[in-house]
Tab-separated table of C-alpha atoms in Angstrom:
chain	number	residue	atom	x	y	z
A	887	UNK	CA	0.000	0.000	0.000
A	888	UNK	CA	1.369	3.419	-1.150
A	889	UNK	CA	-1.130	5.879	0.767
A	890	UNK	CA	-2.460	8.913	-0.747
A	891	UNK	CA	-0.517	12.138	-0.263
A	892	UNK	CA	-2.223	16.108	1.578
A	893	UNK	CA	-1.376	19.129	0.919
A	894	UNK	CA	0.756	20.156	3.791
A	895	UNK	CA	-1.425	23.109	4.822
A	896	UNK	CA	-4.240	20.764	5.559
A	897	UNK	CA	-2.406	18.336	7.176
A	898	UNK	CA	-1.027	21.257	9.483
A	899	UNK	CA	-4.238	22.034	10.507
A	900	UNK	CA	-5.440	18.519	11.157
A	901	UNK	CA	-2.741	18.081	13.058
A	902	UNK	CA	-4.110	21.774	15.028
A	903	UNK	CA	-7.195	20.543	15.548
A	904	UNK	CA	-6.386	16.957	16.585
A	905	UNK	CA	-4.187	18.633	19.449
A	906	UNK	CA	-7.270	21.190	20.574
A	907	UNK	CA	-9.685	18.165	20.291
A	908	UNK	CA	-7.206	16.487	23.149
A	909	UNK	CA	-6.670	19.472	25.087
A	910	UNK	CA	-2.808	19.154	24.031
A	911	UNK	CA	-0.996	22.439	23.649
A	912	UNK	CA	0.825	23.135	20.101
A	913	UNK	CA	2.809	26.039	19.180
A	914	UNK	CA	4.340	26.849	16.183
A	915	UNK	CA	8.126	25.175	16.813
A	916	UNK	CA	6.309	21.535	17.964
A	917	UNK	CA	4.033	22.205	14.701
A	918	UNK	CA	6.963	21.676	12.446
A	919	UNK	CA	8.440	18.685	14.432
A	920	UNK	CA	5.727	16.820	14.653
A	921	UNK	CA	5.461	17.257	10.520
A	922	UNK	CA	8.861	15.981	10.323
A	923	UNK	CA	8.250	13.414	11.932
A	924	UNK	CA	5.234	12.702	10.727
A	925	UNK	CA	6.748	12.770	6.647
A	926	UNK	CA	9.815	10.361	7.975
A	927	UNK	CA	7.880	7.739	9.759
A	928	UNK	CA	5.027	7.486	7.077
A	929	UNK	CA	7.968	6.946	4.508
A	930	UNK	CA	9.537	4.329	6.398
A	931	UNK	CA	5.424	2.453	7.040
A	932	UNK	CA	4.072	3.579	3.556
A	933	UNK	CA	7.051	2.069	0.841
A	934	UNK	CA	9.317	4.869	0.794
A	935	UNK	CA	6.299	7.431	-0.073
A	936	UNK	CA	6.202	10.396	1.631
A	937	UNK	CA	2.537	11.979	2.557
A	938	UNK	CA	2.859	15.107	1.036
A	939	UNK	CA	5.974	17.022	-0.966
A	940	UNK	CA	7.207	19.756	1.165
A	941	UNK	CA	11.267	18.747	1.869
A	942	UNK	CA	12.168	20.422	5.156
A	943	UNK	CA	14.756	22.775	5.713
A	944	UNK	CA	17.838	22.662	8.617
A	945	UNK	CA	17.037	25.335	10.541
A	946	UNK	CA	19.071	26.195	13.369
A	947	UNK	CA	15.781	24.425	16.125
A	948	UNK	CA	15.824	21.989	13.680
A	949	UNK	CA	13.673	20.754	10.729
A	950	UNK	CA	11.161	23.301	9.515
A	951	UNK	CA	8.620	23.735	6.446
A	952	UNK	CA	9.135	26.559	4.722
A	953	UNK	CA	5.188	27.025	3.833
A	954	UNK	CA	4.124	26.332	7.331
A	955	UNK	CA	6.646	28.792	8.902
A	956	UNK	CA	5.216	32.123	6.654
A	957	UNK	CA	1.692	30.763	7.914
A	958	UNK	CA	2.384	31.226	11.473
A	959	UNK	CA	4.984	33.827	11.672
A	960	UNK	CA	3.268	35.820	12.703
A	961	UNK	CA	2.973	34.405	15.911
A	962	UNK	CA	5.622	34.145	18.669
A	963	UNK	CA	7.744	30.506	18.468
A	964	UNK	CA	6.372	29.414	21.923
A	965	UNK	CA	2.401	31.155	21.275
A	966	UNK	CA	-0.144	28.208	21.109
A	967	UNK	CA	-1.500	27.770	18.337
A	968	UNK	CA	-5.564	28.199	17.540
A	969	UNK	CA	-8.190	27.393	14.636
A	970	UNK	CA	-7.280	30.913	12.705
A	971	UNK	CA	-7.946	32.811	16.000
A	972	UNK	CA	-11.862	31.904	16.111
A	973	UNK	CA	-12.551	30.224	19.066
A	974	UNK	CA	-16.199	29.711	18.110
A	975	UNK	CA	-15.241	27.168	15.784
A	976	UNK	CA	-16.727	23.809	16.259
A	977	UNK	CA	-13.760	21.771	16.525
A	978	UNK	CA	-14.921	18.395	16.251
A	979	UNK	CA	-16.762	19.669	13.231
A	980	UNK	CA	-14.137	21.237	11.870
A	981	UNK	CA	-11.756	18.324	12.427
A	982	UNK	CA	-14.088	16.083	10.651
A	983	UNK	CA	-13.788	18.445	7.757
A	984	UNK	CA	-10.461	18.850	7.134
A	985	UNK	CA	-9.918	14.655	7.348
A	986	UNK	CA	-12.691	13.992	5.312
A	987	UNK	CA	-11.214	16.821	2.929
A	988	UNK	CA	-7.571	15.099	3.271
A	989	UNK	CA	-9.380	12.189	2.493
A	990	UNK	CA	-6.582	9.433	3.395
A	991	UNK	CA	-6.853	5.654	3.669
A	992	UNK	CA	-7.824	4.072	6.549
A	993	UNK	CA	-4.244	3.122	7.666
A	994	UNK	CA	-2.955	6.192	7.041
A	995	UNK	CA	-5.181	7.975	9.777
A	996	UNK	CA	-3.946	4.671	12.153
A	997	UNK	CA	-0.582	5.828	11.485
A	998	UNK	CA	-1.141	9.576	12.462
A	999	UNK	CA	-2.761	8.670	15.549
A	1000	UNK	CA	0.421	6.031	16.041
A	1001	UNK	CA	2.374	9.153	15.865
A	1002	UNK	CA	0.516	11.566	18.254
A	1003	UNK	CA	0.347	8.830	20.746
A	1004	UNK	CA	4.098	8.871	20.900
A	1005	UNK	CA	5.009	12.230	20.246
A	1006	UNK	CA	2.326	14.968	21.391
A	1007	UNK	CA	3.375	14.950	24.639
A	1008	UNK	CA	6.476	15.896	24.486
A	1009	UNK	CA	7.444	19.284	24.592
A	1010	UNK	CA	8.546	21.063	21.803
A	1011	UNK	CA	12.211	21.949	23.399
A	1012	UNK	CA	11.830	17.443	23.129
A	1013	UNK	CA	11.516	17.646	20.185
A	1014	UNK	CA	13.924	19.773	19.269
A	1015	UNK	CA	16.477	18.437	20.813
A	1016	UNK	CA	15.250	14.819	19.430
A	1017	UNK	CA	15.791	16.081	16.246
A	1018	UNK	CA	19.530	17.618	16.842
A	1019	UNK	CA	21.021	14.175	17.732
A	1020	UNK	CA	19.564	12.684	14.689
A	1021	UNK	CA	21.494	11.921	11.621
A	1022	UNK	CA	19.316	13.498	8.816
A	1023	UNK	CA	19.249	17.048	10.534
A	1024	UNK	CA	22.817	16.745	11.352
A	1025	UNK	CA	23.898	15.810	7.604
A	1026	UNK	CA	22.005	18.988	6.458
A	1027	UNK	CA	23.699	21.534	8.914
A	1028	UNK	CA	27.330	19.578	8.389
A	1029	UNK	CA	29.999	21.981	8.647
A	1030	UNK	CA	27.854	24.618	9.772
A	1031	UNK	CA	28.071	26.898	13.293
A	1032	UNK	CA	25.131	26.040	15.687
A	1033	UNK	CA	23.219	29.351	15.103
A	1034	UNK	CA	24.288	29.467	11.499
A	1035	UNK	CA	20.909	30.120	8.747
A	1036	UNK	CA	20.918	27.619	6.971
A	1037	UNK	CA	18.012	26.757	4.029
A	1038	UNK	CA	19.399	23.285	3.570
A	1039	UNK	CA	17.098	20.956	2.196
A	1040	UNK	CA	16.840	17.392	4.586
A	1041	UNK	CA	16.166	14.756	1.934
A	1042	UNK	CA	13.500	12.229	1.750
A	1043	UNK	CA	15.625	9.835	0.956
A	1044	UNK	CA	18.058	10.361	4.301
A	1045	UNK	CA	14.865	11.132	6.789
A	1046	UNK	CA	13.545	7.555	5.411
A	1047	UNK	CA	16.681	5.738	5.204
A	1048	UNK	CA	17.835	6.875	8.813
A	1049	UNK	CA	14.429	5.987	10.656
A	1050	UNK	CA	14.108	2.769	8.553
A	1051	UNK	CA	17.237	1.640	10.088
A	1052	UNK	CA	16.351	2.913	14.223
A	1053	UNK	CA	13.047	0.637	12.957
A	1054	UNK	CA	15.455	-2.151	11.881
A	1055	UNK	CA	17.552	-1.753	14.894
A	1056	UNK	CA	14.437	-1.350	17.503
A	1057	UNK	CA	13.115	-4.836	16.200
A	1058	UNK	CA	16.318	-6.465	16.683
A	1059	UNK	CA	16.467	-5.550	20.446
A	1060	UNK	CA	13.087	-6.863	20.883
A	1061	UNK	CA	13.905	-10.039	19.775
């Protein structure tokens, strides 16, 4: 099974509204990690495929999507993120919406919930510092100063090669 790919706006705001529906707080800098990590792990479970086509960039708090960071720069790195500022919205309505609008496969919306289970908890400084000590970030910013710029693309193919093999490796110590 290949699984469909989302355009990354609407994913970001499934991903919003999953977190409000569960009282979890989300702010702009856990946002983009949790997309990472979202795009790597799906590769590695869905054939290589990623779900949508954004590449991330190496920033210096690590990976970050370009189209997601000029939606919400407005806002402060550690301001929680809401539905557009309305908090009338109807949020399990609204959720229902955008995933019927994504319109995914059945095991792709396992997966996503698979991956808030384990990461929205954490705290974005977590996160962050999760994805320092991991290869593909660190191959991106190589040679560079720790609060160098940096527009760097991280590659598809290293985010699923490297979290392939922790998968590879995990199942060997279970055994």
């Amino acid at each position: 099974m290949n699984g469909k790919t989302v355009d990354i706006k609407n994913l970001s705001e499934f991903v919003i509204l999953y977190f409000a529906k569960n009282g979890i707080p989300i702010n702009r800098l856990k946002l983009q990690k949790i997309l990472y990590y979202i795009q790597a792990w799906h590769m590695v479970y869905f054939d290589g495929n990623p779900l949508f086509e954004d590449v991330p960039e190496a920033w210096v708090n690590g990976p970050v999507y370009r189209s997601i960071y000029e939606k919400f720069k407005m806002l402060g790195s550690c301001d929680n993120l809401n539905i557009n500022g309305d908090y009338s919205i109807d949020v399990d309505n609204h959720f229902e919406e955008i995933k019927n609008k994504m319109n995914l496969e059945e095991e792709q919306y396992d997966f996503l919930n698979d991956i808030f289970n384990h990461y929205a908890l954490m705290p974005h400084e977590k996160l962050i510092l999760l994805t320092h000590i991991e290869k593909p970030w660190n191959q991106a910013r190589e040679g560079m100063g720790p609060f160098e710029y940096s527009d760097n693309k991280i590659s598809h193919k290293s985010m699923c090669e490297y979290y392939k093999q922790r998968l590879e490796k995990s199942k060997q110590l279970e055994k």
